[in-house]
Amino acid sequence: MRTEERLALLEHDLPGAAGRGEIIALFQPQFSLETGEVVGAEALSRWIHPRFGLIAPGEFIPMAERLGLVGGIGDVMLRLGCHAARDWQNHGHPIEVAVNVSILQLRTTAIVDTVAGLLDDFSLQPRLLTLEVTETTPVSDVPEAIGTVHALRGLGVNISIDDFGAAYASREQVIALQATELKVDQSLVQETQGEHAEDLAQAVAFGKEHGMRLVAEGIETEAQLARVRALHCDRGQGYLLSRPTTKADVDSLLVGAGGFRAGS
Ligand code: C2E
Ligand code: MG
Ligand code: MG
């Protein structure tokens, strides 16, 4: 099938995908770089298309943003994330769940009511939810996002700046958003030599200076792990530690660490 044909079919099918239950969440564990324990998991969306099978978010999230569908898909992901967090919380493993939020979802304050409602429905401690703001558009183009993020902070949830060092987010914008976490992009984590090798240390220093928690993503090698540890990043995520996987697999990881039995 030609690329354009496939794209046209996907665009045709995407509006109903969330309602048909085709949007699912995989979870990628996040580890404390101090203790090695699983302390969180990032919910990463996948679209299970009836004909094409598994479709990566890199393909359908930009499409959803273009078609004005990212809010509906985002709400599904928030619900799946909160559901998993509640399950882990109820089984004695109160690990945090991080859910990606497109900056376009922050144009209005509707998401504040959605998140408040979910925390309430699932009796979830707000500190167990992190919203990772992924900047596909600069904050300066979406000035309303700052007020929405502040209102979300008011609920007690954590706000993370995703892909720091690679996306649009400037230091001024990070400060204006009053984010609680800086998630350093994998390009900085993986650049161990060359002219940009210092960018990682600078990003970490900036985050620490502003009291933010530091997460290093895209850790693929032991050398990268040693480096982010030496820089005192708080948390790590990456293929070396664990790939994105099913919730059941994360349950097993937690059982291994301390007698947790899966299920809700
Ligand atoms: P992200 O939030 O920065 O997520 C990290 C991406 O890096 C994930 O790709 C993950 O599978 C991949 N990754 C993790 N560890 C490694 C590693 O060691 N090496 C390499 N090379 N890659 C690694 P994925 O799942 O394909 O997601 C891509 C992007 O799509 C995400 O980047 C995020 O920006 C976006 N996305 C995913 N789910 C959602 C969602 O529910 N809503 C929104 N708005 N965006 C989402
Ligand atoms: Mg993310
Ligand atoms: Mg990222």
Tab-separated table of C-alpha atoms and ligand atoms in Angstrom:
chain	number	residue	atom	x	y	z
A	1	MET	CA	0.000	0.000	0.000
A	2	ARG	CA	1.245	3.491	-0.800
A	3	THR	CA	2.236	5.727	2.095
A	4	GLU	CA	-0.446	8.288	1.213
A	5	GLU	CA	-3.120	5.620	1.154
A	6	ARG	CA	-2.057	4.295	4.541
A	7	LEU	CA	-2.030	7.842	5.949
A	8	ALA	CA	-5.507	8.552	4.578
A	9	LEU	CA	-6.832	5.348	6.152
A	10	LEU	CA	-5.236	6.134	9.500
A	11	GLU	CA	-6.656	9.668	9.437
A	12	HIS	CA	-10.048	8.193	8.679
A	13	ASP	CA	-9.857	5.682	11.542
A	14	LEU	CA	-8.186	7.776	14.251
A	15	PRO	CA	-11.285	9.750	15.377
A	16	GLY	CA	-13.009	6.597	16.672
A	17	ALA	CA	-9.908	4.754	17.890
A	18	ALA	CA	-10.068	5.851	21.539
A	19	GLY	CA	-13.775	5.049	21.763
A	20	ARG	CA	-13.199	1.572	20.320
A	21	GLY	CA	-10.558	0.829	22.946
A	22	GLU	CA	-7.754	0.699	20.396
A	23	ILE	CA	-5.505	3.088	22.344
A	24	ILE	CA	-3.519	1.173	24.950
A	25	ALA	CA	-0.718	2.023	27.348
A	26	LEU	CA	2.636	0.348	27.711
A	27	PHE	CA	4.687	1.261	30.760
A	28	GLN	CA	8.411	1.910	30.899
A	29	PRO	CA	9.812	1.569	34.422
A	30	GLN	CA	11.832	4.394	35.939
A	31	PHE	CA	14.549	3.485	38.430
A	32	SER	CA	16.056	5.322	41.354
A	33	LEU	CA	19.696	5.842	40.398
A	34	GLU	CA	20.553	5.764	44.078
A	35	THR	CA	18.901	2.498	45.136
A	36	GLY	CA	18.151	0.758	41.826
A	37	GLU	CA	14.497	0.320	42.793
A	38	VAL	CA	11.569	0.869	40.454
A	39	VAL	CA	10.098	4.190	41.576
A	40	GLY	CA	7.845	5.017	38.668
A	41	ALA	CA	6.637	4.110	35.209
A	42	GLU	CA	5.930	6.210	32.134
A	43	ALA	CA	2.728	5.428	30.253
A	44	LEU	CA	3.443	5.336	26.514
A	45	SER	CA	0.548	5.117	24.090
A	46	ARG	CA	0.151	2.603	21.289
A	47	TRP	CA	-2.645	2.360	18.751
A	48	ILE	CA	-3.684	-1.204	18.010
A	49	HIS	CA	-5.136	-0.763	14.540
A	50	PRO	CA	-7.426	-3.602	13.415
A	51	ARG	CA	-5.668	-3.845	10.059
A	52	PHE	CA	-2.172	-2.410	10.497
A	53	GLY	CA	-1.487	-3.675	14.008
A	54	LEU	CA	0.644	-1.735	16.455
A	55	ILE	CA	1.200	1.905	15.549
A	56	ALA	CA	3.777	4.021	17.402
A	57	PRO	CA	2.881	7.369	18.973
A	58	GLY	CA	5.467	9.047	16.764
A	59	GLU	CA	3.079	8.371	13.911
A	60	PHE	CA	-0.377	8.935	15.376
A	61	ILE	CA	0.163	11.620	18.078
A	62	PRO	CA	1.237	14.309	15.558
A	63	MET	CA	-1.753	13.228	13.463
A	64	ALA	CA	-4.035	13.546	16.503
A	65	GLU	CA	-2.630	17.008	17.208
A	66	ARG	CA	-3.283	18.059	13.619
A	67	LEU	CA	-6.832	16.686	13.649
A	68	GLY	CA	-7.720	18.135	17.052
A	69	LEU	CA	-7.986	14.664	18.627
A	70	VAL	CA	-5.121	14.804	21.102
A	71	GLY	CA	-7.417	15.761	23.999
A	72	GLY	CA	-9.568	12.636	23.642
A	73	ILE	CA	-6.562	10.338	23.342
A	74	GLY	CA	-4.874	12.210	26.192
A	75	ASP	CA	-7.895	11.645	28.445
A	76	VAL	CA	-7.755	7.892	27.740
A	77	MET	CA	-4.046	7.832	28.610
A	78	LEU	CA	-4.651	9.788	31.833
A	79	ARG	CA	-7.319	7.279	32.836
A	80	LEU	CA	-5.113	4.263	31.990
A	81	GLY	CA	-2.211	5.820	33.891
A	82	CYS	CA	-4.281	6.646	36.986
A	83	HIS	CA	-5.851	3.183	36.922
A	84	ALA	CA	-2.421	1.530	36.932
A	85	ALA	CA	-1.116	3.869	39.642
A	86	ARG	CA	-4.132	3.087	41.840
A	87	ASP	CA	-3.590	-0.638	41.325
A	88	TRP	CA	0.089	-0.404	42.298
A	89	GLN	CA	-0.807	1.877	45.230
A	90	ASN	CA	-3.438	-0.620	46.460
A	91	HIS	CA	-0.970	-3.489	46.253
A	92	GLY	CA	1.558	-1.763	48.454
A	93	HIS	CA	3.776	-0.453	45.658
A	94	PRO	CA	2.981	3.252	45.464
A	95	ILE	CA	5.160	3.964	42.439
A	96	GLU	CA	4.535	7.075	40.393
A	97	VAL	CA	2.980	7.095	36.956
A	98	ALA	CA	4.026	9.631	34.342
A	99	VAL	CA	1.599	10.491	31.544
A	100	ASN	CA	2.604	12.499	28.480
A	101	VAL	CA	0.585	15.617	27.867
A	102	SER	CA	0.794	17.558	24.641
A	103	ILE	CA	1.106	21.291	25.108
A	104	LEU	CA	-2.013	21.557	22.925
A	105	GLN	CA	-3.967	19.855	25.750
A	106	LEU	CA	-3.013	22.801	27.972
A	107	ARG	CA	-4.657	25.485	25.839
A	108	THR	CA	-7.697	25.399	28.102
A	109	THR	CA	-8.136	24.430	31.746
A	110	ALA	CA	-10.426	21.487	30.878
A	111	ILE	CA	-7.584	19.089	31.733
A	112	VAL	CA	-7.503	20.442	35.315
A	113	ASP	CA	-11.063	19.197	35.921
A	114	THR	CA	-10.260	15.903	34.186
A	115	VAL	CA	-7.209	15.267	36.384
A	116	ALA	CA	-9.024	16.349	39.570
A	117	GLY	CA	-11.881	13.981	38.674
A	118	LEU	CA	-9.521	11.060	38.041
A	119	LEU	CA	-7.588	11.594	41.296
A	120	ASP	CA	-10.925	11.550	43.070
A	121	ASP	CA	-12.387	8.537	41.181
A	122	PHE	CA	-9.282	6.443	41.821
A	123	SER	CA	-8.531	7.808	45.332
A	124	LEU	CA	-5.034	8.424	44.042
A	125	GLN	CA	-2.496	10.529	45.909
A	126	PRO	CA	-1.681	13.471	43.606
A	127	ARG	CA	2.052	13.036	44.193
A	128	LEU	CA	1.805	9.667	42.417
A	129	LEU	CA	0.926	11.363	39.128
A	130	THR	CA	3.424	13.190	36.946
A	131	LEU	CA	2.402	15.014	33.802
A	132	GLU	CA	5.180	15.157	31.232
A	133	VAL	CA	4.737	18.199	29.059
A	134	THR	CA	5.927	17.396	25.579
A	135	GLU	CA	6.494	20.494	23.558
A	136	THR	CA	5.535	19.999	19.973
A	137	THR	CA	4.874	23.743	19.842
A	138	PRO	CA	6.818	26.379	21.806
A	139	VAL	CA	5.135	27.571	25.026
A	140	SER	CA	5.386	31.103	23.660
A	141	ASP	CA	2.813	30.069	21.011
A	142	VAL	CA	0.478	28.694	23.696
A	143	PRO	CA	0.703	31.295	26.506
A	144	GLU	CA	-2.453	29.874	28.140
A	145	ALA	CA	-0.462	26.736	28.975
A	146	ILE	CA	1.340	28.505	31.824
A	147	GLY	CA	-1.893	29.188	33.749
A	148	THR	CA	-3.119	25.635	33.112
A	149	VAL	CA	0.141	24.143	34.393
A	150	HIS	CA	-0.027	26.302	37.528
A	151	ALA	CA	-3.598	25.105	38.150
A	152	LEU	CA	-2.433	21.489	37.721
A	153	ARG	CA	0.387	22.137	40.190
A	154	GLY	CA	-2.292	23.371	42.574
A	155	LEU	CA	-3.777	19.855	42.533
A	156	GLY	CA	-0.481	18.511	43.884
A	157	VAL	CA	0.598	16.565	40.800
A	158	ASN	CA	4.172	16.731	39.478
A	159	ILE	CA	4.984	18.564	36.280
A	160	SER	CA	7.876	17.345	34.163
A	161	ILE	CA	9.491	18.976	31.158
A	162	ASP	CA	10.004	16.160	28.661
A	163	ASP	CA	12.879	15.974	26.158
A	164	PHE	CA	14.734	18.856	27.805
A	165	GLY	CA	17.626	19.889	25.606
A	166	ALA	CA	15.994	18.681	22.390
A	167	ALA	CA	12.508	20.201	22.234
A	168	TYR	CA	11.603	23.860	22.300
A	169	ALA	CA	11.668	24.424	26.064
A	170	SER	CA	14.028	27.246	26.964
A	171	ARG	CA	15.288	27.737	30.480
A	172	GLU	CA	13.062	30.801	30.916
A	173	GLN	CA	10.015	28.772	29.930
A	174	VAL	CA	10.895	25.941	32.289
A	175	ILE	CA	11.164	28.461	35.128
A	176	ALA	CA	7.874	30.133	34.135
A	177	LEU	CA	6.084	26.775	34.129
A	178	GLN	CA	7.312	26.030	37.682
A	179	ALA	CA	8.000	22.439	36.687
A	180	THR	CA	9.003	19.991	39.422
A	181	GLU	CA	10.985	17.647	37.190
A	182	LEU	CA	13.370	17.962	34.295
A	183	LYS	CA	13.551	14.991	31.973
A	184	VAL	CA	16.782	15.230	30.077
A	185	ASP	CA	16.462	14.115	26.470
A	186	GLN	CA	18.119	10.939	25.312
A	187	SER	CA	20.283	12.843	22.828
A	188	LEU	CA	22.085	14.507	25.765
A	189	VAL	CA	22.293	11.262	27.734
A	190	GLN	CA	23.759	9.383	24.778
A	191	GLU	CA	26.269	12.076	23.759
A	192	THR	CA	29.231	10.963	25.846
A	193	GLN	CA	31.849	12.704	23.715
A	194	GLY	CA	32.099	15.456	21.154
A	195	GLU	CA	31.157	19.114	21.253
A	196	HIS	CA	27.791	18.530	23.000
A	197	ALA	CA	29.118	16.206	25.709
A	198	GLU	CA	28.920	19.024	28.266
A	199	ASP	CA	25.228	19.728	27.592
A	200	LEU	CA	24.125	16.960	29.941
A	201	ALA	CA	26.098	18.298	32.906
A	202	GLN	CA	24.788	21.791	32.200
A	203	ALA	CA	21.183	20.618	32.010
A	204	VAL	CA	21.572	18.724	35.292
A	205	ALA	CA	23.157	21.736	36.983
A	206	PHE	CA	20.321	23.967	35.760
A	207	GLY	CA	17.652	21.551	37.035
A	208	LYS	CA	19.305	21.152	40.439
A	209	GLU	CA	19.729	24.902	40.782
A	210	HIS	CA	15.966	25.272	40.407
A	211	GLY	CA	15.113	22.465	42.805
A	212	MET	CA	13.858	20.096	40.137
A	213	ARG	CA	14.046	16.321	40.147
A	214	LEU	CA	16.323	15.046	37.382
A	215	VAL	CA	15.386	12.120	35.161
A	216	ALA	CA	17.745	10.812	32.489
A	217	GLU	CA	15.987	9.057	29.610
A	218	GLY	CA	17.287	6.840	26.841
A	219	ILE	CA	19.988	5.097	28.888
A	220	GLU	CA	21.261	2.336	26.590
A	221	THR	CA	24.771	1.536	27.846
A	222	GLU	CA	26.573	0.952	31.123
A	223	ALA	CA	28.797	3.947	30.349
A	224	GLN	CA	25.743	6.216	30.008
A	225	LEU	CA	24.333	4.827	33.257
A	226	ALA	CA	27.598	5.451	35.101
A	227	ARG	CA	27.703	8.996	33.764
A	228	VAL	CA	24.175	9.995	34.821
A	229	ARG	CA	24.846	8.412	38.220
A	230	ALA	CA	28.065	10.382	38.602
A	231	LEU	CA	26.117	13.548	37.794
A	232	HIS	CA	23.618	12.657	40.545
A	233	CYS	CA	20.560	12.442	38.351
A	234	ASP	CA	17.746	11.147	40.547
A	235	ARG	CA	16.142	8.710	38.165
A	236	GLY	CA	16.924	6.759	35.046
A	237	GLN	CA	14.924	5.252	32.235
A	238	GLY	CA	16.075	3.446	29.114
A	239	TYR	CA	16.424	0.203	27.195
A	240	LEU	CA	19.404	-0.867	29.344
A	241	LEU	CA	17.177	-0.861	32.432
A	242	SER	CA	13.840	-1.874	30.870
A	243	ARG	CA	11.987	-1.421	27.604
A	244	PRO	CA	8.397	-0.155	27.568
A	245	THR	CA	6.309	-3.188	28.473
A	246	THR	CA	2.863	-4.329	29.598
A	247	LYS	CA	1.463	-3.441	32.986
A	248	ALA	CA	1.564	-7.155	33.864
A	249	ASP	CA	5.332	-7.181	33.270
A	250	VAL	CA	5.769	-4.180	35.571
A	251	ASP	CA	3.646	-6.027	38.165
A	252	SER	CA	6.117	-8.939	37.949
A	253	LEU	CA	9.079	-6.597	38.353
A	254	LEU	CA	7.460	-5.233	41.510
A	255	VAL	CA	6.672	-8.741	42.787
A	256	GLY	CA	10.322	-9.656	42.348
A	257	ALA	CA	11.193	-6.665	44.476
A	258	GLY	CA	8.785	-7.456	47.274
A	259	GLY	CA	5.845	-9.847	47.205
A	260	PHE	CA	3.316	-7.993	45.094
A	261	ARG	CA	0.497	-9.893	43.445
A	262	ALA	CA	-0.943	-8.393	40.243
A	263	GLY	CA	-4.556	-7.674	39.448
A	264	SER	CA	-7.160	-5.184	40.593
B	1	C2E	P1	8.919	10.389	25.227
B	1	C2E	O1	7.823	10.822	26.123
B	1	C2E	O2	10.203	11.129	25.300
B	1	C2E	O3	9.112	8.857	25.507
B	1	C2E	C1	10.335	8.199	25.385
B	1	C2E	C2	10.440	7.472	24.072
B	1	C2E	O4	11.747	6.927	23.972
B	1	C2E	C3	9.490	6.286	23.965
B	1	C2E	O5	9.167	6.107	22.588
B	1	C2E	C4	10.352	5.144	24.445
B	1	C2E	O6	9.926	3.882	23.962
B	1	C2E	C5	11.686	5.528	23.850
B	1	C2E	N1	12.812	4.993	24.611
B	1	C2E	C6	12.851	4.636	25.914
B	1	C2E	N2	14.068	4.205	26.274
B	1	C2E	C7	14.850	4.290	25.175
B	1	C2E	C8	16.234	3.990	24.898
B	1	C2E	O7	16.989	3.558	25.743
B	1	C2E	N3	16.653	4.222	23.632
B	1	C2E	C9	15.844	4.708	22.655
B	1	C2E	N4	16.364	4.899	21.452
B	1	C2E	N5	14.549	5.014	22.877
B	1	C2E	C10	14.064	4.805	24.118
B	1	C2E	P2	7.662	5.954	22.124
B	1	C2E	O8	6.911	5.090	23.085
B	1	C2E	O9	7.698	5.576	20.690
B	1	C2E	O10	7.093	7.416	22.268
B	1	C2E	C11	7.580	8.457	21.455
B	1	C2E	C12	7.025	9.788	21.886
B	1	C2E	O11	5.621	9.878	21.612
B	1	C2E	C13	7.144	10.044	23.389
B	1	C2E	O12	8.445	10.451	23.684
B	1	C2E	C14	6.102	11.144	23.580
B	1	C2E	O13	6.623	12.394	23.202
B	1	C2E	C15	5.041	10.736	22.556
B	1	C2E	N6	3.954	10.067	23.273
B	1	C2E	C16	3.863	8.763	23.653
B	1	C2E	N7	2.687	8.525	24.278
B	1	C2E	C17	2.034	9.725	24.309
B	1	C2E	C18	0.763	10.147	24.822
B	1	C2E	O14	0.004	9.398	25.426
B	1	C2E	N8	0.441	11.466	24.648
B	1	C2E	C19	1.272	12.351	24.024
B	1	C2E	N9	0.866	13.617	23.885
B	1	C2E	N10	2.461	11.987	23.531
B	1	C2E	C20	2.841	10.689	23.676
B	2	MG	MG	7.641	11.308	27.994
B	3	MG	MG	11.247	12.232	26.360
